[in-house]
Short mmCIF file of C-alpha atoms in Angstrom, two decimals:
data_model
loop_
_atom_site.label_atom_id
_atom_site.label_comp_id
_atom_site.label_asym_id
_atom_site.label_seq_id
_atom_site.Cartn_x
_atom_site.Cartn_y
_atom_site.Cartn_z
CA MET T 1 -19.24 -11.33 -15.78
CA GLN T 2 -21.42 -13.86 -14.11
CA PHE T 3 -24.63 -15.28 -16.55
CA PRO T 4 -27.53 -16.44 -14.69
CA SER T 5 -27.82 -20.23 -14.62
CA PRO T 6 -29.75 -22.21 -17.09
CA PRO T 7 -32.39 -24.48 -15.30
CA VAL T 8 -31.22 -27.75 -14.48
CA THR T 9 -32.19 -30.68 -16.50
CA SER T 10 -31.08 -34.36 -16.81
CA ALA T 11 -27.98 -34.80 -18.30
CA PRO T 12 -28.83 -37.51 -20.78
CA ASP T 13 -32.23 -36.31 -21.28
CA GLU T 14 -30.58 -32.90 -22.16
CA ALA T 15 -28.03 -34.99 -24.54
CA ARG T 16 -30.38 -36.72 -26.36
CA ALA T 17 -32.89 -33.64 -27.02
CA ASN T 18 -29.99 -31.49 -28.20
CA THR T 19 -28.93 -34.56 -30.36
CA GLY T 20 -32.07 -34.78 -32.08
CA ILE T 21 -31.95 -31.09 -32.72
CA ILE T 22 -28.69 -31.02 -34.17
CA ALA T 23 -30.02 -33.80 -36.45
CA LEU T 24 -33.08 -31.76 -37.77
CA CYS T 25 -30.95 -28.80 -38.21
CA MET T 26 -28.69 -31.34 -40.58
CA VAL T 27 -31.79 -32.52 -42.24
CA ILE T 28 -32.84 -28.57 -42.64
CA THR T 29 -29.61 -28.23 -44.06
CA VAL T 30 -29.79 -30.85 -46.69
CA ILE T 31 -33.05 -29.80 -48.07
CA GLU T 32 -31.46 -26.14 -48.40
CA GLY T 33 -28.44 -27.87 -50.57
CA PHE T 34 -31.12 -29.51 -52.80
CA ASN T 35 -32.49 -26.40 -53.40
CA MET T 36 -29.36 -24.22 -53.83
CA ILE T 37 -27.53 -26.69 -55.98
CA VAL T 38 -30.32 -27.98 -57.90
CA TYR T 39 -30.35 -25.11 -60.33
CA GLY T 40 -26.78 -25.94 -61.91
CA SER T 41 -28.54 -29.35 -62.50
CA VAL T 42 -31.31 -27.68 -64.79
CA VAL T 43 -29.07 -24.86 -66.47
CA PRO T 44 -28.76 -27.51 -69.90
CA LEU T 45 -32.70 -27.49 -70.05
CA LEU T 46 -33.09 -23.82 -69.08
CA LEU T 47 -31.10 -22.67 -71.98
CA THR T 48 -33.36 -24.67 -74.21
CA ASP T 49 -36.43 -24.00 -72.95
CA THR T 50 -38.71 -21.87 -75.54
CA THR T 51 -40.69 -20.49 -72.67
CA LEU T 52 -37.97 -18.45 -70.75
CA HIS T 53 -35.67 -17.60 -73.71
CA VAL T 54 -33.01 -16.78 -71.44
CA THR T 55 -29.14 -16.47 -72.59
CA ASP T 56 -25.84 -17.58 -70.51
CA GLU T 57 -25.35 -14.38 -68.88
CA GLN T 58 -29.19 -14.56 -68.07
CA THR T 59 -29.14 -17.75 -66.42
CA GLY T 60 -25.85 -16.85 -64.17
CA LEU T 61 -27.79 -13.37 -63.20
CA ILE T 62 -30.72 -15.76 -62.28
CA GLY T 63 -28.73 -17.93 -60.34
CA GLY T 64 -27.14 -15.29 -58.41
CA PHE T 65 -30.64 -13.72 -57.66
CA LEU T 66 -30.92 -16.86 -54.90
CA TYR T 67 -27.75 -15.20 -53.14
CA ILE T 68 -28.98 -11.47 -53.25
CA GLY T 69 -32.17 -13.07 -50.94
CA ALA T 70 -29.47 -15.38 -48.88
CA ILE T 71 -27.65 -12.16 -47.98
CA LEU T 72 -30.56 -10.52 -46.73
CA GLY T 73 -31.92 -13.43 -44.85
CA SER T 74 -28.52 -14.35 -43.33
CA VAL T 75 -28.32 -10.67 -42.37
CA VAL T 76 -32.13 -10.56 -41.08
CA SER T 77 -32.20 -13.51 -39.19
CA PRO T 78 -30.05 -13.08 -36.07
CA ALA T 79 -31.68 -9.62 -35.35
CA LEU T 80 -34.98 -11.16 -35.79
CA ALA T 81 -34.22 -14.31 -33.92
CA GLU T 82 -33.30 -12.03 -30.58
CA ARG T 83 -37.20 -10.80 -30.95
CA ILE T 84 -39.00 -13.73 -31.68
CA GLY T 85 -36.90 -16.96 -31.04
CA ARG T 86 -34.72 -19.02 -33.22
CA LYS T 87 -37.81 -21.19 -33.80
CA ARG T 88 -40.01 -18.90 -35.11
CA VAL T 89 -37.26 -17.59 -37.42
CA LEU T 90 -36.96 -21.49 -38.58
CA ILE T 91 -40.40 -22.19 -39.29
CA LEU T 92 -40.53 -18.50 -41.46
CA ALA T 93 -37.42 -19.17 -43.26
CA VAL T 94 -38.25 -22.93 -44.06
CA GLY T 95 -41.39 -22.06 -45.31
CA LEU T 96 -40.06 -18.93 -47.24
CA PHE T 97 -37.66 -21.28 -49.35
CA ALA T 98 -40.37 -23.87 -50.08
CA PHE T 99 -42.85 -21.60 -51.48
CA GLY T 100 -39.74 -20.03 -53.51
CA ALA T 101 -39.09 -23.41 -54.71
CA LEU T 102 -42.53 -24.26 -56.00
CA LEU T 103 -42.89 -20.67 -57.68
CA THR T 104 -39.80 -21.62 -59.75
CA GLY T 105 -41.18 -24.66 -60.58
CA ILE T 106 -44.27 -22.87 -62.45
CA SER T 107 -42.39 -19.67 -63.65
CA VAL T 108 -42.74 -19.07 -66.92
CA SER T 109 -40.62 -15.83 -67.69
CA ALA T 110 -36.75 -14.99 -66.78
CA MET T 111 -38.44 -12.33 -64.58
CA MET T 112 -40.67 -14.80 -62.96
CA LEU T 113 -37.77 -16.97 -62.69
CA GLY T 114 -35.25 -14.90 -60.84
CA ILE T 115 -37.79 -13.70 -58.33
CA ALA T 116 -38.75 -17.18 -57.49
CA ARG T 117 -34.91 -17.88 -56.83
CA PHE T 118 -34.93 -14.68 -54.88
CA VAL T 119 -37.43 -15.93 -52.32
CA THR T 120 -35.69 -18.99 -52.11
CA GLY T 121 -32.61 -17.37 -51.41
CA PHE T 122 -33.76 -14.88 -48.44
CA GLY T 123 -35.57 -18.49 -47.09
CA VAL T 124 -32.43 -20.35 -47.33
CA GLY T 125 -30.30 -17.31 -45.67
CA GLY T 126 -32.32 -17.34 -42.59
CA SER T 127 -32.57 -20.67 -42.23
CA LEU T 128 -29.04 -21.72 -42.75
CA THR T 129 -27.53 -19.06 -40.38
CA THR T 130 -30.23 -19.85 -37.69
CA ALA T 131 -29.58 -23.71 -38.06
CA MET T 132 -26.01 -23.34 -38.27
CA THR T 133 -26.20 -21.51 -34.89
CA VAL T 134 -28.63 -23.71 -33.07
CA ALA T 135 -26.56 -26.61 -33.86
CA ARG T 136 -23.41 -24.82 -32.35
CA ASN T 137 -25.44 -23.43 -29.29
CA CYS T 138 -26.56 -27.15 -28.80
CA ALA T 139 -23.12 -28.86 -28.84
CA PRO T 140 -20.95 -29.69 -26.35
CA SER T 141 -17.79 -27.22 -26.35
CA ARG T 142 -15.05 -29.84 -27.30
CA ARG T 143 -17.42 -30.59 -30.19
CA ALA T 144 -18.66 -27.23 -31.40
CA SER T 145 -16.53 -27.33 -34.58
CA LEU T 146 -17.15 -30.65 -35.30
CA VAL T 147 -21.00 -30.17 -35.09
CA VAL T 148 -20.84 -27.00 -37.25
CA THR T 149 -19.03 -28.91 -39.98
CA ILE T 150 -21.10 -31.88 -40.17
CA THR T 151 -24.31 -29.30 -40.10
CA MET T 152 -22.98 -27.84 -42.95
CA ALA T 153 -21.97 -30.96 -44.58
CA GLY T 154 -25.83 -31.30 -45.15
CA ILE T 155 -25.71 -28.84 -48.32
CA PRO T 156 -23.18 -30.83 -50.59
CA LEU T 157 -25.22 -33.68 -49.34
CA GLY T 158 -28.50 -31.79 -50.71
CA GLY T 159 -26.41 -31.50 -53.89
CA VAL T 160 -25.70 -34.91 -54.18
CA ILE T 161 -29.14 -36.13 -53.81
CA ALA T 162 -30.08 -33.37 -56.76
CA SER T 163 -27.65 -34.65 -58.72
CA LEU T 164 -28.78 -38.76 -58.39
CA VAL T 165 -32.29 -37.32 -58.92
CA ALA T 166 -31.76 -35.45 -61.70
CA ILE T 167 -30.68 -38.03 -63.60
CA PRO T 168 -33.91 -40.02 -63.88
CA VAL T 169 -36.14 -36.93 -63.58
CA LEU T 170 -35.03 -34.60 -65.98
CA PRO T 171 -35.18 -36.73 -69.13
CA ALA T 172 -38.43 -37.98 -68.05
CA PHE T 173 -40.21 -34.97 -66.37
CA GLY T 174 -38.20 -32.08 -67.10
CA TRP T 175 -36.64 -29.40 -65.09
CA ARG T 176 -39.89 -28.25 -63.37
CA ALA T 177 -40.25 -31.37 -61.46
CA MET T 178 -36.81 -30.90 -59.59
CA PHE T 179 -38.26 -27.70 -58.06
CA PHE T 180 -41.28 -29.08 -57.41
CA ILE T 181 -39.38 -31.98 -55.59
CA GLY T 182 -37.81 -29.75 -53.56
CA GLY T 183 -40.30 -27.39 -52.48
CA GLY T 184 -42.46 -30.33 -51.59
CA THR T 185 -39.95 -31.49 -49.40
CA ALA T 186 -39.11 -28.55 -47.84
CA LEU T 187 -42.88 -28.32 -46.67
CA ALA T 188 -42.59 -31.75 -45.41
CA ILE T 189 -40.11 -30.78 -42.52
CA LEU T 190 -41.88 -28.00 -41.36
CA THR T 191 -43.95 -30.43 -39.23
CA ALA T 192 -40.81 -31.26 -37.51
CA VAL T 193 -39.79 -27.85 -36.90
CA ALA T 194 -42.67 -26.71 -35.60
CA VAL T 195 -42.98 -29.36 -32.74
CA MET T 196 -39.21 -29.24 -32.14
CA THR T 197 -37.97 -27.54 -28.77
CA ILE T 198 -35.13 -25.30 -28.86
CA PRO T 199 -33.18 -24.89 -25.68
CA ALA T 200 -33.59 -21.26 -24.69
CA ASN T 201 -30.66 -21.00 -22.12
CA THR T 202 -27.76 -22.21 -23.59
CA PRO T 203 -24.39 -20.03 -22.34
CA GLN T 204 -24.49 -18.56 -25.79
CA GLU T 205 -28.30 -17.38 -25.59
CA LEU T 206 -27.32 -15.87 -22.05
CA ALA T 207 -24.23 -14.39 -23.12
CA GLY T 208 -26.25 -12.60 -26.34
CA ARG T 209 -28.96 -11.38 -24.35
CA GLN T 210 -26.28 -9.41 -22.03
CA TRP T 211 -24.94 -7.26 -25.33
CA SER T 212 -26.90 -4.80 -27.01
CA SER T 213 -26.93 -4.86 -30.81
CA ARG T 214 -25.00 -1.63 -31.07
CA ARG T 215 -22.15 -3.37 -28.84
CA LYS T 216 -21.77 -6.60 -30.52
CA LEU T 217 -21.47 -4.33 -34.02
CA THR T 218 -18.83 -2.32 -32.28
CA THR T 219 -17.08 -5.09 -31.13
CA LEU T 220 -17.48 -6.81 -34.74
CA PHE T 221 -16.50 -3.94 -36.55
CA GLY T 222 -14.44 -1.57 -34.08
CA GLY T 223 -10.58 -1.75 -33.82
CA LYS T 224 -8.65 -4.03 -35.04
CA GLY T 225 -11.72 -6.86 -35.17
CA ALA T 226 -12.64 -4.26 -38.50
CA LEU T 227 -9.58 -6.04 -39.89
CA ILE T 228 -10.17 -9.82 -39.05
CA ALA T 229 -13.80 -8.95 -40.24
CA ALA T 230 -12.33 -7.86 -43.48
CA VAL T 231 -10.36 -10.78 -43.69
CA ILE T 232 -12.99 -13.09 -43.12
CA ALA T 233 -14.88 -11.39 -46.06
CA LEU T 234 -12.41 -11.76 -48.58
CA CYS T 235 -12.15 -15.53 -47.75
CA ALA T 236 -15.89 -15.91 -47.75
CA ILE T 237 -16.39 -14.13 -50.71
CA ALA T 238 -13.29 -15.52 -52.92
CA ASN T 239 -14.26 -19.07 -52.10
CA MET T 240 -17.60 -18.65 -52.84
CA VAL T 241 -17.20 -17.19 -56.22
CA ALA T 242 -14.90 -20.10 -56.91
CA TRP T 243 -17.25 -22.64 -55.43
CA GLN T 244 -20.96 -21.70 -56.08
CA GLY T 245 -20.08 -20.70 -59.29
CA LEU T 246 -18.79 -24.26 -60.06
CA ASN T 247 -22.13 -25.54 -58.77
CA VAL T 248 -24.10 -23.55 -61.13
CA TRP T 249 -22.00 -24.10 -64.20
CA ALA T 250 -20.02 -27.27 -64.23
CA THR T 251 -22.65 -29.43 -65.60
CA GLN T 252 -22.62 -26.97 -68.66
CA ALA T 253 -18.91 -26.91 -68.68
CA MET T 254 -18.96 -30.18 -68.99
CA VAL T 255 -21.77 -30.41 -71.79
CA ALA T 256 -19.63 -27.63 -73.29
CA ARG T 257 -16.37 -30.04 -73.59
CA GLY T 258 -18.21 -32.31 -75.30
CA TYR T 259 -19.89 -34.55 -72.65
CA SER T 260 -23.09 -35.87 -72.67
CA LEU T 261 -25.86 -34.34 -70.06
CA GLY T 262 -25.93 -37.69 -68.56
CA THR T 263 -22.08 -37.89 -68.20
CA ALA T 264 -21.85 -34.28 -67.19
CA LEU T 265 -24.31 -34.98 -64.27
CA LEU T 266 -22.42 -37.62 -62.92
CA PHE T 267 -19.29 -35.15 -62.77
CA THR T 268 -21.77 -32.90 -60.58
CA PHE T 269 -22.53 -35.80 -58.82
CA THR T 270 -18.64 -36.33 -58.28
CA LEU T 271 -18.13 -32.48 -57.12
CA THR T 272 -21.07 -32.95 -54.58
CA GLY T 273 -19.98 -36.04 -53.47
CA ALA T 274 -16.38 -35.10 -52.75
CA ALA T 275 -17.59 -32.03 -50.98
CA VAL T 276 -19.69 -34.38 -48.60
CA ALA T 277 -16.58 -36.40 -48.09
CA GLY T 278 -14.27 -33.61 -47.63
CA SER T 279 -16.62 -31.87 -44.91
CA PHE T 280 -16.28 -35.22 -42.91
CA LEU T 281 -12.53 -35.42 -43.34
CA SER T 282 -11.92 -31.99 -42.69
CA ALA T 283 -14.07 -31.76 -39.55
CA TRP T 284 -11.65 -34.82 -38.34
CA ALA T 285 -8.73 -33.22 -39.34
CA ALA T 286 -9.47 -29.87 -37.83
CA ASP T 287 -10.67 -31.43 -34.50
CA ARG T 288 -7.02 -32.36 -34.53
CA ARG T 289 -4.70 -29.81 -36.14
CA GLY T 290 -7.22 -26.80 -36.14
CA CYS T 291 -9.73 -25.46 -38.13
CA ALA T 292 -7.65 -22.35 -39.82
CA LEU T 293 -4.83 -24.52 -40.47
CA VAL T 294 -7.00 -27.40 -42.48
CA ALA T 295 -8.94 -24.53 -44.11
CA VAL T 296 -5.52 -23.58 -45.77
CA LEU T 297 -5.59 -27.05 -46.91
CA THR T 298 -8.54 -27.23 -48.85
CA ALA T 299 -8.32 -24.25 -50.29
CA ALA T 300 -5.10 -25.39 -51.82
CA CYS T 301 -7.09 -28.36 -52.91
CA THR T 302 -9.79 -26.05 -54.66
CA LEU T 303 -6.96 -23.93 -56.75
CA ALA T 304 -5.12 -27.29 -57.45
CA GLY T 305 -8.25 -28.86 -59.17
CA LEU T 306 -9.05 -25.99 -61.07
CA LEU T 307 -5.52 -25.49 -62.29
CA GLY T 308 -5.61 -29.53 -63.41
CA MET T 309 -8.58 -28.53 -65.49
CA LEU T 310 -6.52 -26.02 -67.44
CA ALA T 311 -3.33 -27.77 -67.59
CA LEU T 312 -3.72 -31.26 -67.93
CA PRO T 313 -4.71 -33.25 -70.69
CA PRO T 314 -8.41 -33.83 -70.26
CA SER T 315 -9.94 -37.55 -69.77
CA ILE T 316 -12.27 -39.33 -67.62
CA VAL T 317 -9.55 -39.80 -64.78
CA THR T 318 -7.77 -36.63 -64.90
CA THR T 319 -11.46 -34.51 -64.97
CA THR T 320 -12.91 -36.86 -62.15
CA SER T 321 -9.68 -36.10 -60.21
CA CYS T 322 -9.73 -32.36 -60.21
CA ILE T 323 -13.38 -32.33 -60.22
CA ALA T 324 -13.05 -34.37 -56.88
CA LEU T 325 -10.59 -31.96 -55.53
CA MET T 326 -12.47 -28.99 -56.13
CA GLY T 327 -15.29 -30.36 -54.36
CA ILE T 328 -13.20 -31.45 -51.11
CA GLY T 329 -11.83 -27.75 -51.25
CA GLY T 330 -14.66 -25.63 -52.15
CA HIS T 331 -17.28 -26.39 -49.46
CA SER T 332 -14.85 -27.72 -46.54
CA THR T 333 -13.08 -24.18 -46.60
CA MET T 334 -16.16 -22.57 -46.62
CA ASN T 335 -17.26 -24.67 -43.14
CA LEU T 336 -13.64 -23.89 -41.69
CA ILE T 337 -14.07 -20.21 -42.12
CA HIS T 338 -17.47 -20.08 -40.25
CA THR T 339 -15.99 -22.07 -37.54
CA THR T 340 -12.66 -20.39 -37.22
CA THR T 341 -15.29 -17.04 -36.88
CA ALA T 342 -16.90 -18.58 -34.28
CA ASP T 343 -13.35 -19.36 -32.30
CA ILE T 344 -12.18 -15.64 -33.00
CA TYR T 345 -14.93 -13.94 -31.56
CA PRO T 346 -16.27 -13.70 -28.08
CA LEU T 347 -19.17 -15.78 -27.11
CA PRO T 348 -22.09 -12.79 -26.97
CA VAL T 349 -20.90 -12.11 -30.52
CA ARG T 350 -20.84 -15.11 -32.00
CA ALA T 351 -24.24 -15.55 -33.63
CA THR T 352 -23.76 -12.00 -35.13
CA ALA T 353 -20.12 -12.74 -36.16
CA LEU T 354 -21.55 -15.99 -38.28
CA GLY T 355 -24.27 -13.87 -39.53
CA TRP T 356 -21.37 -11.81 -41.35
CA SER T 357 -18.96 -14.83 -42.75
CA ASN T 358 -22.72 -16.15 -43.93
CA GLY T 359 -23.60 -12.68 -45.67
CA THR T 360 -20.35 -12.33 -46.87
CA SER T 361 -20.24 -15.73 -48.39
CA PHE T 362 -23.53 -15.21 -50.17
CA ILE T 363 -22.00 -12.07 -51.80
CA GLY T 364 -19.37 -14.46 -53.25
CA ALA T 365 -22.08 -17.08 -53.99
CA PHE T 366 -24.14 -14.50 -55.84
CA LEU T 367 -20.69 -13.08 -57.87
CA GLY T 368 -19.99 -17.03 -58.72
CA PRO T 369 -22.73 -17.66 -61.44
CA VAL T 370 -22.57 -14.49 -62.55
CA ILE T 371 -18.71 -14.42 -63.22
CA GLY T 372 -19.59 -18.08 -64.49
CA GLY T 373 -21.91 -16.62 -66.75
CA ALA T 374 -20.01 -13.91 -68.51
CA ALA T 375 -16.78 -16.38 -68.78
CA VAL T 376 -18.51 -19.12 -70.33
CA ALA T 377 -19.95 -16.49 -72.94
CA SER T 378 -16.72 -15.09 -73.66
CA GLY T 379 -14.06 -17.87 -73.25
CA GLY T 380 -16.24 -21.40 -72.91
CA ALA T 381 -15.25 -23.98 -70.32
CA GLN T 382 -11.47 -23.00 -70.20
CA GLY T 383 -12.71 -19.17 -69.49
CA LEU T 384 -14.65 -20.52 -66.64
CA PHE T 385 -11.91 -22.90 -64.96
CA THR T 386 -9.42 -19.87 -65.69
CA ALA T 387 -11.83 -16.96 -64.01
CA PHE T 388 -12.33 -19.40 -61.18
CA GLY T 389 -9.03 -20.03 -60.76
CA ALA T 390 -8.03 -16.82 -59.85
CA ALA T 391 -10.63 -17.00 -57.35
CA ALA T 392 -9.41 -19.91 -55.64
CA ALA T 393 -5.89 -18.29 -55.69
CA ILE T 394 -7.31 -15.12 -53.83
CA CYS T 395 -9.07 -17.59 -51.58
CA LEU T 396 -5.99 -19.10 -50.74
CA VAL T 397 -3.90 -16.23 -49.79
CA ALA T 398 -6.77 -14.61 -47.56
CA VAL T 399 -7.24 -17.94 -45.37
CA PHE T 400 -3.71 -17.98 -45.28
CA VAL T 401 -3.90 -14.77 -43.51
CA LEU T 402 -6.68 -15.70 -41.58
CA TYR T 403 -4.68 -18.51 -40.03
CA LEU T 404 -2.25 -16.30 -39.16
CA THR T 405 -4.64 -14.05 -37.18
CA ASP T 406 -5.80 -17.35 -35.59
CA ARG T 407 -2.67 -18.60 -34.63
CA ALA T 408 -2.15 -15.03 -32.84
CA SER T 409 -5.22 -15.03 -31.14
CA ASN T 410 -4.35 -18.72 -29.96
CA SER T 411 -0.93 -17.16 -28.51
CA LYS T 412 -2.41 -13.85 -27.32
CA ALA T 413 -5.31 -15.08 -25.38
CA ALA T 414 -5.41 -12.39 -22.66
CA ASP T 415 -4.82 -9.63 -25.33
CA ALA T 416 -8.12 -7.89 -25.86
CA ILE T 417 -8.81 -5.94 -29.33
CA SER T 418 -11.95 -4.07 -28.36
CA ASP T 419 -11.15 -1.56 -25.82
CA GLY T 420 -14.99 -1.37 -24.98
CA SER T 421 -14.66 -5.23 -23.26
CA PRO T 422 -15.00 -5.14 -19.43
CA ALA T 423 -12.48 -6.70 -17.86
CA GLY T 424 -13.31 -10.60 -17.38
CA GLU T 425 -15.27 -10.72 -20.50
CA PRO T 426 -13.45 -12.00 -23.94
CA SER T 427 -12.88 -9.87 -26.61
CA VAL T 428 -11.98 -10.45 -30.31
CA GLY T 429 -9.57 -13.00 -30.84
CA VAL T 430 -9.60 -14.59 -27.37
CA LYS T 431 -10.87 -18.18 -27.15
CA ALA T 432 -13.77 -18.02 -25.21
CA SER T 433 -14.81 -21.45 -23.89
CA THR T 434 -18.49 -22.29 -24.31
#
């Protein structure tokens, strides 16, 4: 099928404009990461706040509310973007999670705190899915996977910033100040989002307009596509149970092991800092060896780190090493699941497929803090690492199956999975060029 050609523009001007848009998308994900991961840094103070009166289980559940909102935001945003445009969706989503962060800072009850985190999550889910799609659409085809991975690296980078800011801010100003900082920063970036121009006629946008929503869903979930979608969901859910559960509970687990709050925050910094380094390292490796294969290796890193926390004698060196492995593996695996998903599905379905991988990842991100809260309440830090170790093991097996699926789609690129795909159009499992 031939799609209309986009308006002709100067290549250098277009490249500069697209680089600026990709950079802005990464800044958005940095702020998202701050507002998502900051919650884990303040958990020890929430548990001692006499205004809130929250238990371990309630704290985990409240942490999970953000991801319920994110599930809805990631599912709604692709369809809404088709109607009003991705720029308007970004403005609405960034504004929403800024409001949610500020509301979190003034919360005076567990219920209000939960509602505020849900609102934050709805905005984060919408802006993350949209920013990732915009960044990939603006990238050259040969660098698309690298751009997605670098854009997603903004999330742990935001977590690193949250950990560093928390060290001086929490003792001096308390936990509420962290959310005021996060919300204020999000409001500040709204101006840049409002003035940016997102290309509306990229090949991805043009291809997406040719297919109805029903056809996209049929391609995504019909025939063997449904099996691939299920594998992607299992990968995303299992990985995020461990990764986001660690983001929320790592600080408290280290305090429970006898470390001071300051030292525990440094361990959290190691977790998110390793995630940033791992994102760039895995992007470099994926460009050369393939996203799915590298995802198997990063998933193994997560499992190795968690097993090390359970089996090795506790010390600063072993704990730091294990936490670094978890950081490298947890976030990088999710990045690579997203990029593999975008590669497997045909061009017109790509945004919908990314919405699926994002949405299911947020299911795991909701379950992680809840499971972590129950594990800490029943078994302390050891219970926490045991529960997340089981999730990491499931993730490793599922990612290996995804790797086999991706390899099969490479070797049988002409074999259409979706019976409804017209001749000449890519179908699920076919590597369509961008």
